[in-house]
PDB file of C-alpha atoms in Angstrom:
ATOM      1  CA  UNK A   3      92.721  73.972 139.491  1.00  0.00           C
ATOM      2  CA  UNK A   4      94.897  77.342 141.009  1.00  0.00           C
ATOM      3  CA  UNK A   5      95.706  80.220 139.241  1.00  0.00           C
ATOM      4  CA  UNK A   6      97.589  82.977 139.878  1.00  0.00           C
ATOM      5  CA  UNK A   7      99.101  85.695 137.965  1.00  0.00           C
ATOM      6  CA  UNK A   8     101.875  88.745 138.096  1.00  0.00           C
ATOM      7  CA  UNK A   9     101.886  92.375 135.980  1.00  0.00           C
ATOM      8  CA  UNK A  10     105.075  92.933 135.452  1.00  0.00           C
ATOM      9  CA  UNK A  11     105.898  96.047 135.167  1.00  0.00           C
ATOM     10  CA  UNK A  12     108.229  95.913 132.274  1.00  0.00           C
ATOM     11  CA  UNK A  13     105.617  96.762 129.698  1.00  0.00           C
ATOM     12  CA  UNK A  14     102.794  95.156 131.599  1.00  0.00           C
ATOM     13  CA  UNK A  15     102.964  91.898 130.549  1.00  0.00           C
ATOM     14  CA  UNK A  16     100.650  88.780 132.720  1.00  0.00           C
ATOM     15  CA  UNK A  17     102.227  86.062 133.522  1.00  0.00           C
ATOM     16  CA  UNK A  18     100.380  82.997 134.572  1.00  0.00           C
ATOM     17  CA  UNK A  19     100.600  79.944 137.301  1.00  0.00           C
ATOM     18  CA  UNK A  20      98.224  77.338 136.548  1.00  0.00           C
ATOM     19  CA  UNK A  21      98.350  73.834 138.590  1.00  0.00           C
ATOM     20  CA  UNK A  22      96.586  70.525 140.205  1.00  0.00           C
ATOM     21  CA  UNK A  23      95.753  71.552 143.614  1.00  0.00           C
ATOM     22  CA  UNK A  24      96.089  67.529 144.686  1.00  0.00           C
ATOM     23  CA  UNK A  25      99.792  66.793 142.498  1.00  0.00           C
ATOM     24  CA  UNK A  26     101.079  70.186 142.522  1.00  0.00           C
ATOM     25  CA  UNK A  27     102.144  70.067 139.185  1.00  0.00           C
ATOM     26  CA  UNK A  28     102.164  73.583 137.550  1.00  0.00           C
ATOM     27  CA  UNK A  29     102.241  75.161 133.985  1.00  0.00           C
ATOM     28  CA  UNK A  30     103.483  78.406 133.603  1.00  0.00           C
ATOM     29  CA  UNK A  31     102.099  80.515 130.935  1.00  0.00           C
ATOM     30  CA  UNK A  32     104.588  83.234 129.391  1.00  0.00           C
ATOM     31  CA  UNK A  33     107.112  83.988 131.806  1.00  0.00           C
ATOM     32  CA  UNK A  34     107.841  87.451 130.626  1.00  0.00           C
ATOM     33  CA  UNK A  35     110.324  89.062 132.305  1.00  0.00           C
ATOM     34  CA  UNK A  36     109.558  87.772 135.577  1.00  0.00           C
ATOM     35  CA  UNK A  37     111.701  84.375 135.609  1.00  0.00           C
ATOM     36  CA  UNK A  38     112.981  84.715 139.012  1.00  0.00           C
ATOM     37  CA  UNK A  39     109.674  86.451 140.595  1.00  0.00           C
ATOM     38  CA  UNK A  40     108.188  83.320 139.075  1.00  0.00           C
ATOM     39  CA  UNK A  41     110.327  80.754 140.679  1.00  0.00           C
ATOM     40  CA  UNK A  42     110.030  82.164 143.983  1.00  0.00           C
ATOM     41  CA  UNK A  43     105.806  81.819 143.913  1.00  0.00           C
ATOM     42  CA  UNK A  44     106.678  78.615 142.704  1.00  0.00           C
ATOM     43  CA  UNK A  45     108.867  77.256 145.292  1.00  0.00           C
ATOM     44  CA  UNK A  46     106.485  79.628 147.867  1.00  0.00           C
ATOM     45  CA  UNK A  47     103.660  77.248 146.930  1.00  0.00           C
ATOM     46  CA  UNK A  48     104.905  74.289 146.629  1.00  0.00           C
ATOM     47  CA  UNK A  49     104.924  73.738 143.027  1.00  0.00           C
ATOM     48  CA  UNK A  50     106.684  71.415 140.556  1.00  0.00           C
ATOM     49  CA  UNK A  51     107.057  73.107 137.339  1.00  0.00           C
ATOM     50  CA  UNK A  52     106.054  70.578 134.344  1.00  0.00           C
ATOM     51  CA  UNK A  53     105.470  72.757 130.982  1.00  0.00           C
ATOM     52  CA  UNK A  54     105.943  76.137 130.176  1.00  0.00           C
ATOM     53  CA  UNK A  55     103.487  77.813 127.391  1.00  0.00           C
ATOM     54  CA  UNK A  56     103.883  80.245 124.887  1.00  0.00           C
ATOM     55  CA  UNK A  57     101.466  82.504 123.473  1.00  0.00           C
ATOM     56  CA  UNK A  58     103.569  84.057 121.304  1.00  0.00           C
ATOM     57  CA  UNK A  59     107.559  84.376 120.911  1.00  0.00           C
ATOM     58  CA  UNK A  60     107.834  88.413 121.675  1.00  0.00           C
ATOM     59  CA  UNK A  61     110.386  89.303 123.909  1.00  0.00           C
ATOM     60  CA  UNK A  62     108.023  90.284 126.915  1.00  0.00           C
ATOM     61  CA  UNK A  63     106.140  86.926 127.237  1.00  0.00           C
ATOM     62  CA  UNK A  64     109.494  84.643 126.718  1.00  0.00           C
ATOM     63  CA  UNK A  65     112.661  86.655 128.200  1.00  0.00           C
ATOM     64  CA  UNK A  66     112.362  84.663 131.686  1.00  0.00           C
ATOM     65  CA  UNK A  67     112.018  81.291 130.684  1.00  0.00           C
ATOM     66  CA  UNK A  68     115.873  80.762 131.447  1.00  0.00           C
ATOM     67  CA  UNK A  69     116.134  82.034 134.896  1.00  0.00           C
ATOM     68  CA  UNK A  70     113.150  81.107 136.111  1.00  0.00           C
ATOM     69  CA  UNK A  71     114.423  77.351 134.984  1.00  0.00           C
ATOM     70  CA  UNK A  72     117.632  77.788 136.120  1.00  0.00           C
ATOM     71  CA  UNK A  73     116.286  78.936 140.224  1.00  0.00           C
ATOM     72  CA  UNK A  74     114.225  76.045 140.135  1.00  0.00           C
ATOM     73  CA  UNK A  75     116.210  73.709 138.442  1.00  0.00           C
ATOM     74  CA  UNK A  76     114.103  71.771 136.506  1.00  0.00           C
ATOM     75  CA  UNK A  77     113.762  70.919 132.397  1.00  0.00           C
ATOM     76  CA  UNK A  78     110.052  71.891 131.271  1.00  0.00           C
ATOM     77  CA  UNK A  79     108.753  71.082 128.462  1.00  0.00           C
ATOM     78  CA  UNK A  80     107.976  74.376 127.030  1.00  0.00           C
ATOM     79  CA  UNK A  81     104.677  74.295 124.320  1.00  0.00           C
ATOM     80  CA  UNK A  82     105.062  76.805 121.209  1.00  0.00           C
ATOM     81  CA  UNK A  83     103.553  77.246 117.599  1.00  0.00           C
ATOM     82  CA  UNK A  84     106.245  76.183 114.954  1.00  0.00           C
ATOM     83  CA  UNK A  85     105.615  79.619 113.043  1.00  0.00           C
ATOM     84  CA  UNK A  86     107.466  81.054 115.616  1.00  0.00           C
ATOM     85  CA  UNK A  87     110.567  79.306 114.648  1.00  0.00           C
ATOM     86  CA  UNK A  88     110.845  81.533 111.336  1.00  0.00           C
ATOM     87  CA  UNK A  89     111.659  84.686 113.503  1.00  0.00           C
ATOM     88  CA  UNK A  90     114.760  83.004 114.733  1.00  0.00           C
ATOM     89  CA  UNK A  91     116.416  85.906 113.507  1.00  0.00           C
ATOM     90  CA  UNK A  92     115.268  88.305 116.091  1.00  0.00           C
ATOM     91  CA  UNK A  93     118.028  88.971 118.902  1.00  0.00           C
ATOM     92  CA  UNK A  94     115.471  87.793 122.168  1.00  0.00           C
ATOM     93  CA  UNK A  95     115.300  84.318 120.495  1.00  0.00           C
ATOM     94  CA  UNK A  96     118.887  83.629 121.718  1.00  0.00           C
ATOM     95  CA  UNK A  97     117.847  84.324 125.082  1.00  0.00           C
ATOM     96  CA  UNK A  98     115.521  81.865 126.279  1.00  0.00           C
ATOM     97  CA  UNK A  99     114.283  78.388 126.220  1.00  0.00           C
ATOM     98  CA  UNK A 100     118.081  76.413 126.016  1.00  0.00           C
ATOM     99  CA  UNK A 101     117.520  74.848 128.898  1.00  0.00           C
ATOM    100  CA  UNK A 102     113.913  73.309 127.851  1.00  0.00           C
ATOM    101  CA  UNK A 103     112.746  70.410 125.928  1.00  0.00           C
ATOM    102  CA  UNK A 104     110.580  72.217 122.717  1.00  0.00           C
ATOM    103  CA  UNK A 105     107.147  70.436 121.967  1.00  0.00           C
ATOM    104  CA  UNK A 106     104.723  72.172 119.228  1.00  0.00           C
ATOM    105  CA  UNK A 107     100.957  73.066 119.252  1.00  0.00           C
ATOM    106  CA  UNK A 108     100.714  72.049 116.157  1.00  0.00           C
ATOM    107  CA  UNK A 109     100.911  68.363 117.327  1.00  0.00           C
ATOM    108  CA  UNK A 110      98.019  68.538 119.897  1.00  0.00           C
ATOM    109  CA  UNK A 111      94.629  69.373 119.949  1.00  0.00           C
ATOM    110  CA  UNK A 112      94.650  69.406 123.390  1.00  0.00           C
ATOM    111  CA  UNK A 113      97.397  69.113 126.057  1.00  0.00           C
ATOM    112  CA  UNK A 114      97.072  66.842 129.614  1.00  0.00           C
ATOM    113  CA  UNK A 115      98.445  67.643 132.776  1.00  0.00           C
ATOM    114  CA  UNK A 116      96.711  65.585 135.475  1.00  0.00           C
ATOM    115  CA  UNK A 117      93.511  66.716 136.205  1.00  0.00           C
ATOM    116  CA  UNK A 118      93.958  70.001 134.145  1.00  0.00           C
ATOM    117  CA  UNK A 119      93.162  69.640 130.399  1.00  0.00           C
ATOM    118  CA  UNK A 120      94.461  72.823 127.881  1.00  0.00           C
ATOM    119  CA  UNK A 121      92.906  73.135 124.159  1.00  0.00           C
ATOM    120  CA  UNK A 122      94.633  75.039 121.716  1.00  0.00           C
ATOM    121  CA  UNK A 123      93.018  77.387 119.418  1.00  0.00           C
ATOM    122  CA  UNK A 124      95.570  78.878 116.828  1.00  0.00           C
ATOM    123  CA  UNK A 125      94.613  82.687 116.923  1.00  0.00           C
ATOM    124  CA  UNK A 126      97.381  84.717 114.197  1.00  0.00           C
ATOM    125  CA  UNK A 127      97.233  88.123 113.634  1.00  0.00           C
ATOM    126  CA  UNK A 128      99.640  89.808 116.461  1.00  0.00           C
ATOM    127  CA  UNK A 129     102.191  86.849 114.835  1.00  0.00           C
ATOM    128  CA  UNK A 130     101.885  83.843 112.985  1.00  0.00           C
ATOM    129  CA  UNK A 131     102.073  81.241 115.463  1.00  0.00           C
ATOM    130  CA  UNK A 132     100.014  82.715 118.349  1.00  0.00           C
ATOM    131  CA  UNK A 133      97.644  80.910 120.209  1.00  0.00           C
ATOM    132  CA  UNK A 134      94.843  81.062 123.000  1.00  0.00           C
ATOM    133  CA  UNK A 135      94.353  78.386 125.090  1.00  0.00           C
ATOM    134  CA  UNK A 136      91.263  77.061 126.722  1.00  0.00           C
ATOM    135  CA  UNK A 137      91.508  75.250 130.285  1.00  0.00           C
ATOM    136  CA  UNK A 138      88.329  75.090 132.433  1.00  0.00           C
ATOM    137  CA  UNK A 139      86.392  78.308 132.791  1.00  0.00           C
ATOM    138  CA  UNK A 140      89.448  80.388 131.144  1.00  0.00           C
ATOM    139  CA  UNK A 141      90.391  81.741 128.152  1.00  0.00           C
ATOM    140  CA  UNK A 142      94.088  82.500 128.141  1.00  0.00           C
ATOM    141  CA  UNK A 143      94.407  85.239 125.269  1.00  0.00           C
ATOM    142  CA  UNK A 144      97.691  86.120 124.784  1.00  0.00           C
ATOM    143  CA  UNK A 145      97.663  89.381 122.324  1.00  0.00           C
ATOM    144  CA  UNK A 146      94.847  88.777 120.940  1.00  0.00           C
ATOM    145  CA  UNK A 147      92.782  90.611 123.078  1.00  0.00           C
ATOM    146  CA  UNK A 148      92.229  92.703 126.429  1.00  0.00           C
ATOM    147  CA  UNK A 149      89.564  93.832 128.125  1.00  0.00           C
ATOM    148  CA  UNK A 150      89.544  97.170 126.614  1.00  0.00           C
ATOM    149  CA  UNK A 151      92.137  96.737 123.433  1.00  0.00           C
ATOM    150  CA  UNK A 152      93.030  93.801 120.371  1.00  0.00           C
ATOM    151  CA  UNK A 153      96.621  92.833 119.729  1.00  0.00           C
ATOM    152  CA  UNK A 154      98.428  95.426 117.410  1.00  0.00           C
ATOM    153  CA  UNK A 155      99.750  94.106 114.034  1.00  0.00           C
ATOM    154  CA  UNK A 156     102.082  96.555 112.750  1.00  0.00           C
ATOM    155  CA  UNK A 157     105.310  94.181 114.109  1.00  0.00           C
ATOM    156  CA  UNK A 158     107.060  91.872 112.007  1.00  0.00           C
ATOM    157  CA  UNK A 159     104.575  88.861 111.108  1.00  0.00           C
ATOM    158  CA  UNK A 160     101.594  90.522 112.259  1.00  0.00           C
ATOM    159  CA  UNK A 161      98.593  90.636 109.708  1.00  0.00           C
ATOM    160  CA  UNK A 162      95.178  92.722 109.996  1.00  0.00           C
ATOM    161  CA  UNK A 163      93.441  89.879 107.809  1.00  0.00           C
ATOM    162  CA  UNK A 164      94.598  87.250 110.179  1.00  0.00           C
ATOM    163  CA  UNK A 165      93.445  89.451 113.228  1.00  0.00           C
ATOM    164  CA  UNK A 166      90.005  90.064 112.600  1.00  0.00           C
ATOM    165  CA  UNK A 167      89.763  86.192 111.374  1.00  0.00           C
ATOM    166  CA  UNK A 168      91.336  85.216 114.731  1.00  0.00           C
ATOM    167  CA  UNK A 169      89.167  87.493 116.801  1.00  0.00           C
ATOM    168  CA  UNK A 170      85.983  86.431 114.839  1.00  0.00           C
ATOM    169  CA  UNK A 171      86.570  83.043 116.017  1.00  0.00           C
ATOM    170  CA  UNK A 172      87.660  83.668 119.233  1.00  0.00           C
ATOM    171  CA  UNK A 173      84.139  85.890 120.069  1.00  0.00           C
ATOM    172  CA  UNK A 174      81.995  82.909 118.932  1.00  0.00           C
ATOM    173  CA  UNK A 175      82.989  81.299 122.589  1.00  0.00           C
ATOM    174  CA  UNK A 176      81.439  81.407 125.931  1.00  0.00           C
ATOM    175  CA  UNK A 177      80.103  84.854 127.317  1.00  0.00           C
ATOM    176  CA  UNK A 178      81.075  83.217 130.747  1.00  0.00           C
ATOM    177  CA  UNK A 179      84.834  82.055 129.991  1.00  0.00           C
ATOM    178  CA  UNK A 180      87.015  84.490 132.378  1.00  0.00           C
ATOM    179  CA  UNK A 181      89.745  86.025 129.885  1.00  0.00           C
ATOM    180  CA  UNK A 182      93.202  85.985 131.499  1.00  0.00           C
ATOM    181  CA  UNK A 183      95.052  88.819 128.715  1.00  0.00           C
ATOM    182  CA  UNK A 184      98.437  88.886 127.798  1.00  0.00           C
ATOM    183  CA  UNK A 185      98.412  92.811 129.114  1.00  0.00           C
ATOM    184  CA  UNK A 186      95.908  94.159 131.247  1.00  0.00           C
ATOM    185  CA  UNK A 187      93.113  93.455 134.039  1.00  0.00           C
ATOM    186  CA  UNK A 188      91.513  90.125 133.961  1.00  0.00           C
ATOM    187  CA  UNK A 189      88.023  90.002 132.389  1.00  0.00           C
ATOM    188  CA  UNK A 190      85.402  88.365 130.940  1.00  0.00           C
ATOM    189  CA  UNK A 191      84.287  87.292 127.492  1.00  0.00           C
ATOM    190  CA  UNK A 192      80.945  88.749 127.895  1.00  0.00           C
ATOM    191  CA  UNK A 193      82.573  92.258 129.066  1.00  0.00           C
ATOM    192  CA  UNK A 194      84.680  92.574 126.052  1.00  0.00           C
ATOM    193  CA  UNK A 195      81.779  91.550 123.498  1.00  0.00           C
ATOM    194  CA  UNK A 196      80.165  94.580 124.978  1.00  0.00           C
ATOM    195  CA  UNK A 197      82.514  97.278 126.075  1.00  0.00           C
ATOM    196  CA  UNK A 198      85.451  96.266 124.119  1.00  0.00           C
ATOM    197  CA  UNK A 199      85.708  99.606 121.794  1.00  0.00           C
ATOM    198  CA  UNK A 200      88.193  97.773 118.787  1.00  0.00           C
ATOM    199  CA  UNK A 201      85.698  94.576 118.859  1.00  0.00           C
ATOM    200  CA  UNK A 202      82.575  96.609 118.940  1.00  0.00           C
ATOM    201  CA  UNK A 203      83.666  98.834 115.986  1.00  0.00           C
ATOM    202  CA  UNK A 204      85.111  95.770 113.873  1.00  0.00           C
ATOM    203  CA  UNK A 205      81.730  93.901 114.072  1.00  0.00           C
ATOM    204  CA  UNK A 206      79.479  97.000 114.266  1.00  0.00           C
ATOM    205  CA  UNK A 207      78.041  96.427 117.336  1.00  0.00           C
ATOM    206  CA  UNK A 208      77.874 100.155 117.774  1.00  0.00           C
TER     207      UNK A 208
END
């Protein structure tokens, strides 16, 4: 399995490239901003886009999906959480994903792309219906968490009770998972369990 990743630099936001080195077959994990900047790494290496995941439905992890589908033309399958459907409201949701079959977490426990196997571990707190998602040695954390932050909750749908739950969870996992963040410099679990200032104070490990 390949990964690769771009900061964008409209608010910072990672956006992921996951695939089969043998079939080629890709995921792309929030596109961001950075539709077309996507499709060209994808047609660079080769790739054949099959699903698109969502961490969450805010505006700077979604906004590309369209063009990046359109350069490439191709239909995806994009993966979200169903609570994300009850902010349909906000004005970025009519700006993406029309052009992509919707499938929702909520119906796997774990989704199969060749050789490449992604488990879903509903995380709310930055929103309802955001997720991590574990594939090999990563941890794909959305907003959850950084390597030196958490995910705010002071947006519409976030929810402090939900956030420490999530995170409580998410820290019983591997010290040696590699943490891909939403925002941020790539990391490890093991480095935020001990230098992560918000996680430290919230379970008084200082």
């Amino acid at each position: 399995m390949k990964v690769n990743y771009k900061q964008i630099p409209v608010m910072g936001t990672n956006c992921y490239l996951v695939w089969d080195e043998f079939t080629k077959n890709a995921v792309c994990i929030d596109p961001g901003f950075a539709g077309r900047k996507i499709a060209i790494d994808i047609q660079k290496f080769g790739l054949k886009l099959k699903s698109i995941f969502i961490t969450h439905s805010h505006a700077d992890h979604v906004s590309g999906i369209d063009d990046m589908c359109a350069a490439i033309e191709t239909v995806p399958v994009i993966y979200m959480s169903k609570l994300e459907m009850m902010y349909e409201d906000f004005p970025f949701k009519k700006q993406w994903g029309h052009s992509c079959h919707k499938r929702y977490w909520e119906e796997y426990s774990m989704v199969v792309i060749d050789s490449m196997q992604f488990k879903v571990i509903p995380t709310p707190g930055h929103l309802p219906g955001s997720v991590c998602i574990i594939t090999n040695k990563y941890l794909i954390s959305g907003d959850l968490l950084t390597n030196d932050s958490i995910g705010r909750t002071d947006f519409i749908g976030g929810n402090v009770n939900d956030m420490f739950f999530s995170l409580e969870k998410v820290l019983k996992l591997s010290d040696s998972l590699i943490v891909l963040p939403g925002h941020g410099a790539v990391t490890t679990m093991e480095k935020i369990k001990n230098c992560n200032p918000y996680v430290k104070r919230i379970f008084r490990k200082i």
